[in-house]
CSV table of C-alpha atoms in Angstrom, one decimal:
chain,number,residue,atom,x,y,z
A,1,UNK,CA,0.0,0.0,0.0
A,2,UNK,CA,3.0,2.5,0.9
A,3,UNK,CA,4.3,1.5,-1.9
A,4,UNK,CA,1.2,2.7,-4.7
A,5,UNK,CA,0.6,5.3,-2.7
A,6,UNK,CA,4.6,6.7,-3.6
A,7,UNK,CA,4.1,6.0,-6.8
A,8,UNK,CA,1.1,8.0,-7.3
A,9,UNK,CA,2.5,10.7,-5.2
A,10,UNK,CA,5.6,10.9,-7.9
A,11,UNK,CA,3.4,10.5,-10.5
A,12,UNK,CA,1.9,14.2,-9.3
A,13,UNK,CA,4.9,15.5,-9.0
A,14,UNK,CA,6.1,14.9,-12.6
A,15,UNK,CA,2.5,16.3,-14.1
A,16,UNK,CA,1.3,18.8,-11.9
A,17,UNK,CA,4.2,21.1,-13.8
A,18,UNK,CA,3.1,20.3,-16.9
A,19,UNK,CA,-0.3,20.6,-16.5
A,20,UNK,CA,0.8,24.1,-15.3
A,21,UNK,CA,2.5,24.4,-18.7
A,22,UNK,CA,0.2,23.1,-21.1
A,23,UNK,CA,-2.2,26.3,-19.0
A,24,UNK,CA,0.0,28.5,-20.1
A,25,UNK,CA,1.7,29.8,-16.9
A,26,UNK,CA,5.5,28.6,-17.5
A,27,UNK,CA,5.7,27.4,-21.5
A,28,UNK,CA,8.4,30.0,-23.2
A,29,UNK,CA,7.4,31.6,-26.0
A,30,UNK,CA,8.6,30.4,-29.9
A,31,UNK,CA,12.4,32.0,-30.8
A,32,UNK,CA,11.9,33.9,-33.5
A,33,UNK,CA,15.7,33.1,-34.1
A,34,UNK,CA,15.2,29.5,-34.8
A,35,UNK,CA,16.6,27.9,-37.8
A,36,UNK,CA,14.7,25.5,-39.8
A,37,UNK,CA,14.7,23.6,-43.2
A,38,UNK,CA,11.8,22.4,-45.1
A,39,UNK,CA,11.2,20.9,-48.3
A,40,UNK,CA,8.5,21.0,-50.7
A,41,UNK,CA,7.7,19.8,-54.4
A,42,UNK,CA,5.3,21.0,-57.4
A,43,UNK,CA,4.6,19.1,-60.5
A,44,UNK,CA,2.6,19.3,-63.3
A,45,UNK,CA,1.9,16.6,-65.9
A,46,UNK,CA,-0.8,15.7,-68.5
A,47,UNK,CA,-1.8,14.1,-71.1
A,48,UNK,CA,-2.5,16.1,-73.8
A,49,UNK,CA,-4.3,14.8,-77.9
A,50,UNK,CA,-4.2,17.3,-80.2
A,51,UNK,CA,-7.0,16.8,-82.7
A,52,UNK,CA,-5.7,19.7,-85.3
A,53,UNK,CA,-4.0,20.0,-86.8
A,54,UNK,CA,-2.6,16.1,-87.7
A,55,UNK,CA,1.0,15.6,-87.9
A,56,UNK,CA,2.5,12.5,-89.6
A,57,UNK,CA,4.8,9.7,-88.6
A,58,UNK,CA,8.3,8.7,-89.9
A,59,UNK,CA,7.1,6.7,-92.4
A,60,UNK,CA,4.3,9.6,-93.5
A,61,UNK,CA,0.8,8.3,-92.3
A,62,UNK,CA,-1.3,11.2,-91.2
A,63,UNK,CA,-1.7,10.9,-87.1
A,64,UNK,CA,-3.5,12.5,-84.2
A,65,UNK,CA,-0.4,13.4,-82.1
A,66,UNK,CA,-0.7,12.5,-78.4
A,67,UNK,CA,1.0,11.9,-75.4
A,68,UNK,CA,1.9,11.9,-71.7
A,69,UNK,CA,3.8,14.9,-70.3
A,70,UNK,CA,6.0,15.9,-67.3
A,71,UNK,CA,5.7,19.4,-68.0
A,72,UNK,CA,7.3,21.1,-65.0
A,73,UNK,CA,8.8,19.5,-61.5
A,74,UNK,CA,10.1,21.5,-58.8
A,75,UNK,CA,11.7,20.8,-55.8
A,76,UNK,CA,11.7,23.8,-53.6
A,77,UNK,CA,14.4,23.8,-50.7
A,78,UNK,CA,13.5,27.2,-48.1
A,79,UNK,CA,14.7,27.9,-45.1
A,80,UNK,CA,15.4,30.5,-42.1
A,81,UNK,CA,18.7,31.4,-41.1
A,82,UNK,CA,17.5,34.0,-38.4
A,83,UNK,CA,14.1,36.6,-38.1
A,84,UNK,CA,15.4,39.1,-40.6
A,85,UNK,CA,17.4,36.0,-43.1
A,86,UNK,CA,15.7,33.3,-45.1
A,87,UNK,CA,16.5,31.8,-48.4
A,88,UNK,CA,14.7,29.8,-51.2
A,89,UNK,CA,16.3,27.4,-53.5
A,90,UNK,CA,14.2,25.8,-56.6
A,91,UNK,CA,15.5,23.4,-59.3
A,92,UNK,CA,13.2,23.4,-62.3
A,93,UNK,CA,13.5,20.1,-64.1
A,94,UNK,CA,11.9,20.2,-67.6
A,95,UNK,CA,12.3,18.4,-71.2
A,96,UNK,CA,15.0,20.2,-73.2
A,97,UNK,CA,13.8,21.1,-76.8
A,98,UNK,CA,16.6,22.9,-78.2
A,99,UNK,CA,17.2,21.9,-81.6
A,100,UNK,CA,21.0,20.8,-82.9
A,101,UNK,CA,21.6,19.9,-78.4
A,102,UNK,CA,22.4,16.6,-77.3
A,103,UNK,CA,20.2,16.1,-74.7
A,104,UNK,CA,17.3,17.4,-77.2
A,105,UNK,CA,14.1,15.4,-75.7
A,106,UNK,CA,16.2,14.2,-71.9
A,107,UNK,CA,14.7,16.4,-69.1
A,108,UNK,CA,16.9,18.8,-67.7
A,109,UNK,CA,17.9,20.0,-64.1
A,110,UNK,CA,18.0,23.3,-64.0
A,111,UNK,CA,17.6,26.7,-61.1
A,112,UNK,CA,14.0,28.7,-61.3
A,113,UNK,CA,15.0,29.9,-58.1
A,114,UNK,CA,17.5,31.1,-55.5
A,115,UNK,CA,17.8,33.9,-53.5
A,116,UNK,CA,18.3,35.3,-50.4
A,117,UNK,CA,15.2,37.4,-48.5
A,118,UNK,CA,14.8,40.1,-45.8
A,119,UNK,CA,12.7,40.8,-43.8
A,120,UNK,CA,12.5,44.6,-43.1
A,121,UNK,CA,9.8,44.6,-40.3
A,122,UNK,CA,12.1,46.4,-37.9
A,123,UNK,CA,12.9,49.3,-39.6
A,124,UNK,CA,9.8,49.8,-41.8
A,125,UNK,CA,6.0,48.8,-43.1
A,126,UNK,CA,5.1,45.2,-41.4
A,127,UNK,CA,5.6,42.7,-44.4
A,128,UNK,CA,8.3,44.9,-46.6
A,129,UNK,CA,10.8,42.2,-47.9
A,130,UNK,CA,14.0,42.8,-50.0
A,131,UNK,CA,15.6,40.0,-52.1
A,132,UNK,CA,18.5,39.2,-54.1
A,133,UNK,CA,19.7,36.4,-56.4
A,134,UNK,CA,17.2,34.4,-58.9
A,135,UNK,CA,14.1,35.6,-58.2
A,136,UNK,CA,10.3,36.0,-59.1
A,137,UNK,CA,9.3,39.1,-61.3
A,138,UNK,CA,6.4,41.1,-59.8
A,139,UNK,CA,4.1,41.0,-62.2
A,140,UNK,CA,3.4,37.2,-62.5
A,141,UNK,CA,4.1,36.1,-58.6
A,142,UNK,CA,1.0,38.7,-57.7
A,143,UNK,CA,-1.7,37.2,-60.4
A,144,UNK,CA,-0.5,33.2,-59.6
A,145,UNK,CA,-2.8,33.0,-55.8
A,146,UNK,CA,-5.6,34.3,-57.8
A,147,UNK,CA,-5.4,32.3,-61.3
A,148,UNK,CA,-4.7,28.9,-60.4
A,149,UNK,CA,-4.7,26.9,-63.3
A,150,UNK,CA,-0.7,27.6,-64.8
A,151,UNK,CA,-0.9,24.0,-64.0
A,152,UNK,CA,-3.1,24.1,-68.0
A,153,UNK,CA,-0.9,26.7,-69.2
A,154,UNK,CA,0.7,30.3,-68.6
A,155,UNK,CA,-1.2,33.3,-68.9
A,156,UNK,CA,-1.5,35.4,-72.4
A,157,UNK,CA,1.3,37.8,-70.5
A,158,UNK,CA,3.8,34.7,-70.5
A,159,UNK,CA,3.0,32.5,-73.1
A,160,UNK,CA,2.3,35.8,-75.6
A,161,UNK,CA,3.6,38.8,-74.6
A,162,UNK,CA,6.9,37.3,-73.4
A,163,UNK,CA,6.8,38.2,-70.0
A,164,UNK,CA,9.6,36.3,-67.8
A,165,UNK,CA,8.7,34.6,-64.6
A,166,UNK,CA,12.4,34.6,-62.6
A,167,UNK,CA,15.1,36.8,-63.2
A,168,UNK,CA,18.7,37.4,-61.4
A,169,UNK,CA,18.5,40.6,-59.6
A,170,UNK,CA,17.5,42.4,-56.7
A,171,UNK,CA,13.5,43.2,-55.4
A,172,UNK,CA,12.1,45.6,-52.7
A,173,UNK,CA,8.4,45.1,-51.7
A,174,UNK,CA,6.5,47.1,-49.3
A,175,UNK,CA,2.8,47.2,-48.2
A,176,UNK,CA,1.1,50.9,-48.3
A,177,UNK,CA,-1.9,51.7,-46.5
A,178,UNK,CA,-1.8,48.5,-44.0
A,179,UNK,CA,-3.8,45.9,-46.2
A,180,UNK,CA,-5.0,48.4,-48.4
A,181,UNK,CA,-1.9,47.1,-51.3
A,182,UNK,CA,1.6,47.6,-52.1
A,183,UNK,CA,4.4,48.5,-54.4
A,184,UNK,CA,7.1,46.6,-55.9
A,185,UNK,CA,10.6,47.7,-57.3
A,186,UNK,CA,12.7,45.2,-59.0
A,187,UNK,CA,16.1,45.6,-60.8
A,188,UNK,CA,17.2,42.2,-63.2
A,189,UNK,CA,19.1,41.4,-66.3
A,190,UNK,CA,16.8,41.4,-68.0
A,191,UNK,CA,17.1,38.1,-70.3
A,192,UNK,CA,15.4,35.5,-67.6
A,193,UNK,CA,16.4,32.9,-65.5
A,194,UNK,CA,17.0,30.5,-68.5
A,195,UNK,CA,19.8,32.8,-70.0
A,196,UNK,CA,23.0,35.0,-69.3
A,197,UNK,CA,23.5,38.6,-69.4
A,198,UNK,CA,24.7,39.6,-72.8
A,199,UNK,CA,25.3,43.2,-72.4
A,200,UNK,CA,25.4,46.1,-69.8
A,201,UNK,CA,21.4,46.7,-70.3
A,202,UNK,CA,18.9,45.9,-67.6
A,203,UNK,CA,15.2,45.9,-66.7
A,204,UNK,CA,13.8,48.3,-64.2
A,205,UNK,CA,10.2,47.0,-63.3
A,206,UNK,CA,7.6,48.7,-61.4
A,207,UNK,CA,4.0,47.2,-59.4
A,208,UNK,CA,1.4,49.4,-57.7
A,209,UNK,CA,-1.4,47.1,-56.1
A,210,UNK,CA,-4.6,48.4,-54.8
A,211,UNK,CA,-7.3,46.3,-52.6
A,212,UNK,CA,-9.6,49.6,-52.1
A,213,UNK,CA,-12.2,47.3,-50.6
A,214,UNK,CA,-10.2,45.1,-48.6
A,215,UNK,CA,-12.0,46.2,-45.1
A,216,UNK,CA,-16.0,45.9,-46.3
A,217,UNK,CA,-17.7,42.9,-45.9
A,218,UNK,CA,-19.7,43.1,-49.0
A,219,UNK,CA,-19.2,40.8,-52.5
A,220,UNK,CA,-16.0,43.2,-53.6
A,221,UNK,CA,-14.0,42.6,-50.7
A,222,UNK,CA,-11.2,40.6,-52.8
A,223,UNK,CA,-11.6,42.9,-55.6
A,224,UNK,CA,-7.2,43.4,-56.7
A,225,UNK,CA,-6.2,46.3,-58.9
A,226,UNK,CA,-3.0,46.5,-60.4
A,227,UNK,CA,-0.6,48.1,-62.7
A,228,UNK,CA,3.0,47.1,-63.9
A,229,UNK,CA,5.6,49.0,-66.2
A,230,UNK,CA,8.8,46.6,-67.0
A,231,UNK,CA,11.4,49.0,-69.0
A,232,UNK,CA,14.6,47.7,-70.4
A,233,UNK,CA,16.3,47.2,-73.9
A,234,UNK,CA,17.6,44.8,-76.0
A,235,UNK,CA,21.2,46.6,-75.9
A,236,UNK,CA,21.8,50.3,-76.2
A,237,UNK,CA,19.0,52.4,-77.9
A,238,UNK,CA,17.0,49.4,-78.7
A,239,UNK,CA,14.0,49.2,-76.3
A,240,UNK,CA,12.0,46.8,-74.9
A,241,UNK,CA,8.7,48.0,-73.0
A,242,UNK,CA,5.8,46.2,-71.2
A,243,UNK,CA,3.5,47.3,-69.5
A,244,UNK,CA,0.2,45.3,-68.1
A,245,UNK,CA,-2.7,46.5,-66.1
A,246,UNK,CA,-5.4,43.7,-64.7
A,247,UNK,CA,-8.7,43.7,-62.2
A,248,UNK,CA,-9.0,40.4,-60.5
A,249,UNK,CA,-11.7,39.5,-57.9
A,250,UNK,CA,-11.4,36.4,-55.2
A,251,UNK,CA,-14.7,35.8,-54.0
A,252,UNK,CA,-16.3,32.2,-51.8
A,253,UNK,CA,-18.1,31.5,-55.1
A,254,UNK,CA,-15.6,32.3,-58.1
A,255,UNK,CA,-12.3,34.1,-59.3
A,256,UNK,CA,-12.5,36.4,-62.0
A,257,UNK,CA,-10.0,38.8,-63.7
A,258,UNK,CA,-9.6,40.9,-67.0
A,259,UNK,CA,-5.9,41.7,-67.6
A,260,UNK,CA,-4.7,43.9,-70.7
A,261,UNK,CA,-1.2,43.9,-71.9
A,262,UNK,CA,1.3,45.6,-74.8
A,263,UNK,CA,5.0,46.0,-75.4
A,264,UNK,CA,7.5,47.6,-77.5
A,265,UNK,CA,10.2,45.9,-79.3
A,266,UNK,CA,12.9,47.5,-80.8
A,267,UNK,CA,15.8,44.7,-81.3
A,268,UNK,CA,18.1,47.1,-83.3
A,269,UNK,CA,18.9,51.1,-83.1
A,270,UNK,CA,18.5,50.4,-86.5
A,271,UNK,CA,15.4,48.3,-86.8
A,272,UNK,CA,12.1,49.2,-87.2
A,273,UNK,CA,9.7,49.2,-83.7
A,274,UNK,CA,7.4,46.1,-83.2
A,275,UNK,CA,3.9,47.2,-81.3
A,276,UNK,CA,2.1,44.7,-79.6
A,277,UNK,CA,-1.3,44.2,-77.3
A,278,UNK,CA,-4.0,42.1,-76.1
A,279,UNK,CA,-6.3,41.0,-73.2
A,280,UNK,CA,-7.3,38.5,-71.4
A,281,UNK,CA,-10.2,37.4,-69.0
A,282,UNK,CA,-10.6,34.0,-66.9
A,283,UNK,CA,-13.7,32.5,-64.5
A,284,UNK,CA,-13.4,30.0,-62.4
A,285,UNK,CA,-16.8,28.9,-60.5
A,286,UNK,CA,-16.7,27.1,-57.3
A,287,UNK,CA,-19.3,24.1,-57.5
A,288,UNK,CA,-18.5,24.1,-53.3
A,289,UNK,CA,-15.5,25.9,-51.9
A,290,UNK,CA,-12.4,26.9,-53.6
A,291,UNK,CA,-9.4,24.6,-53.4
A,292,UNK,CA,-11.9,21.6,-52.4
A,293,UNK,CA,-14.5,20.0,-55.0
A,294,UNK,CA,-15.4,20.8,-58.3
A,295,UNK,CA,-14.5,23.9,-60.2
A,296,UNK,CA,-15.1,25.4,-63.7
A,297,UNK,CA,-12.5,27.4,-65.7
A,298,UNK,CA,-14.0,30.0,-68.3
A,299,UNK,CA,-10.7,31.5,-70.7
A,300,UNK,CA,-10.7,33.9,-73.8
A,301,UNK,CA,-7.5,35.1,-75.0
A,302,UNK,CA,-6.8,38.1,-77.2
A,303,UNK,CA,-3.2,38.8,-79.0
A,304,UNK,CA,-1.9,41.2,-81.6
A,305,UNK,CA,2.0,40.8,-81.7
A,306,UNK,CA,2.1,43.5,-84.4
A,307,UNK,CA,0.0,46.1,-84.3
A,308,UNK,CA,0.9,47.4,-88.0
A,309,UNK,CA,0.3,44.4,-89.6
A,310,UNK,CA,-3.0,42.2,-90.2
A,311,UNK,CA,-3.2,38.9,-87.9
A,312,UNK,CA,-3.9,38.5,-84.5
A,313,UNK,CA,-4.9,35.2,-82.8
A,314,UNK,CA,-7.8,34.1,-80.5
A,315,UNK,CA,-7.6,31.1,-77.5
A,316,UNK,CA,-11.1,29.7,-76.0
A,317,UNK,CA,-10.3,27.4,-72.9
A,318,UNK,CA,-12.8,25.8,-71.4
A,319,UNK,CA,-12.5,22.7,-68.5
A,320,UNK,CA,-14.2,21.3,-65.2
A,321,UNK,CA,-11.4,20.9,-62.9
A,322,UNK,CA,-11.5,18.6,-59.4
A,323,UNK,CA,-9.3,19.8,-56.0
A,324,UNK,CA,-8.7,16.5,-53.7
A,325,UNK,CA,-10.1,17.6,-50.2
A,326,UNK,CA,-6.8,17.6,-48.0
A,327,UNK,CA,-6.1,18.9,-44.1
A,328,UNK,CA,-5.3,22.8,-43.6
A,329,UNK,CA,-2.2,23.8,-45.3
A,330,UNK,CA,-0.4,25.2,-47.8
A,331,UNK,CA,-0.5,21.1,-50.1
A,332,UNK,CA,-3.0,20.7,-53.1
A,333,UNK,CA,-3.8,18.3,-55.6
A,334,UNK,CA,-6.5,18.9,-58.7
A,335,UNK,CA,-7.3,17.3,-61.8
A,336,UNK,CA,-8.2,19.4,-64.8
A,337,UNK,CA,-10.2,18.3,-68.1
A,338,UNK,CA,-10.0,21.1,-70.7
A,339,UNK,CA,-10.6,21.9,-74.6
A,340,UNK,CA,-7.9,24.7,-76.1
A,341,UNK,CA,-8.6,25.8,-79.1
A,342,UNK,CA,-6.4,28.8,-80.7
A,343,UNK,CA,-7.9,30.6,-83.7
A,344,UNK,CA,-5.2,32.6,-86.4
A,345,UNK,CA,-7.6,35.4,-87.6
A,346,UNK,CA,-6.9,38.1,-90.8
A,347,UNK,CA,-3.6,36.8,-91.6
A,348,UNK,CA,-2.3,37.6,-94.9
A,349,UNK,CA,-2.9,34.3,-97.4
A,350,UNK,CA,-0.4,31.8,-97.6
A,351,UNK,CA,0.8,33.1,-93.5
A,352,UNK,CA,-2.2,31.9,-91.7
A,353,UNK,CA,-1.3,29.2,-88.9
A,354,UNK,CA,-3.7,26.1,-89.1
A,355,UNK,CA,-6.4,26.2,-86.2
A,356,UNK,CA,-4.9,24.3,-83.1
A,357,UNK,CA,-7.7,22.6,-81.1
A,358,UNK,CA,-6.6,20.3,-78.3
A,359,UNK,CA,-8.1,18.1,-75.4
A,360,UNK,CA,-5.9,17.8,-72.1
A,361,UNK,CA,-6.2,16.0,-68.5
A,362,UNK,CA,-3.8,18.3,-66.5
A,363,UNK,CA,-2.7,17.6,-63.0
A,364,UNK,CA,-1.6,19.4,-59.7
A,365,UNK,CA,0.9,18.3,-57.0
A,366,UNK,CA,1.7,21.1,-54.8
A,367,UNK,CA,3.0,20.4,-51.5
């Protein structure tokens, strides 16, 4: 009996203090200082027929080309070194298409990302971040939360306009107003992360971003506006202009946006200048709630790559996409079924493309 009767009494002794600590009276508080390590992946992969138009096989019979993909895998490495230091590291590995290389068709490991950050919080605006190295371009990091499907394809300002995603330089962000938006400053090379600095030219690049509504409660709450000027040049006296200008809404039922985009391309001092514009807008219904159930995606494209000249071209997407219902976090997985079809409209005869019209199942790994 003396015996149980010590054994409950150390038993109290060695939970009473953490009963007191699990209250909240004695446990110490996180260390903002820690260091930590985490890891992370994102794929995307298909399979994608291409009804027109028909290609043909070695030995000439007229096919349906189609096939499974591996269109992007990342592996994204981040860490913290202290409150005010963290990093990012992301290999992109991707087929290789470039024609006369041996390793035409292998995939290809290669950096999208790496760059140190800093956080700024100390000495000005809660959130402002600086970063340096390979990095994201404004522009496209602050319309990826809101249209979700790259996973199908880029937006017209990357797969048209020839906007670049990552770029080695140097970036300043700072919110303005509280929540109300922010402004961006970046300074790159200019050429993308997929390419070396040929010359002493560089790209200055500029994002304002306003959430006027951001403290209502009505249906506009998530209503984004935004404006972006990217100036550089090809090499001295030879410009290269974009500039983009978008509207996007997140709302419990649906995201929505309109973007409009045109550049100026001037490859030579001694060349003449190529104008270029076109717009875009996206819907993407939630059958239930976003990220988990079924979705719609709604796309129309519109591109003019010379504005002198007769031709522009046309893209209708269309799809019914399902997000796997996970635990809260930052992972996702979806499944997308879409129709593409791109249209080659008032193109001078003997120049026109042939109508491309494809059917896809895309998929999401995001973790």
């Amino acid at each position: 009996m003396l015996r149980a009767r010590r054994l409950v009494l150390g038993a109290l002794f060695v939970c009473l203090p953490a009963a007191a600590g699990a209250q909240g009276g004695t446990t110490p508080p996180p260390n903002p200082d820690a260091q930590s390590i985490r890891i992370g992946t994102q794929i995307f992969y298909d399979y994608t027929y291409t009804a027109a138009p028909k290609g043909t096989d070695a030995d000439g019979n007229e096919i349906s080309p189609n096939s499974f993909n591996i269109q992007r895998a990342y592996i994204n490495v981040s860490g913290t070194i202290s409150r005010a230091v963290s990093f990012r590291v992301t290999p992109d590995v991707r087929r290789e298409t470039g024609t006369g290389s041996s390793l035409n068709g292998a995939m290809t490991f290669r950096l999208k990302y790496a760059y140190a950050q800093f956080a700024l919080d100390e000495w000005m605006a809660d959130g402002t971040i600086a970063r340096l190295g390979m990095i994201q371009t404004p522009y496209l990091e602050s319309i990826d939360g809101i249209y979700r499907y790259r996973f199908q394809g880029t937006t017209i300002t990357e797969r048209d306009a020839g906007f670049i995603s990552a770029d080695v330089g140097a970036s300043f962000r700072m919110p303005v107003g509280g929540e109300y938006g922010e402004v961006q400053v970046g300074f790159y090379n200019g050429e993308g992360y997929q390419a070396v600095e040929p010359n002493d030219q560089k790209s200055l690049q500029l994002l304002g971003m306003l959430l006027p509504l951001v403290k209502s409660s009505g249906a506009l709450r998530g209503l984004r506006l935004t404006a972006f000027y990217n100036g550089d040049h090809y090499q001295k006296n030879a410009e290269r202009r974009r500039f983009a200008t978008n509207a996007m809404l997140e709302h419990r039922r649906f995201n929505g946006g309109f973007e409009f985009v045109s550049g100026t391309d001037l490859k030579s001092a001694t060349g003449a200048s190529l104008d270029s514009d076109g717009y875009s807008f996206f819907f993407t219904p939630f059958l239930n709630e976003k990220g988990r159930g079924w979705e719609g995606l709604l796309r129309y494209d519109w591109y003019d790559e010379d504005a002198e000249s007769a031709g522009h071209r046309d893209r209708w997407i269309g799809g019914i996409a399902y997000w796997f219902p996970h635990p809260a976090g930052s992972a996702t997985a979806a499944l997308l079924l879409d129709y593409e079809q791109v249209n080659f409209r008032e193109y001078p005869a003997g120049l026109k493309p042939p109508t491309q019209r494809r059917i896809a199942l895309h998929g999401l790994i995001n973790f």
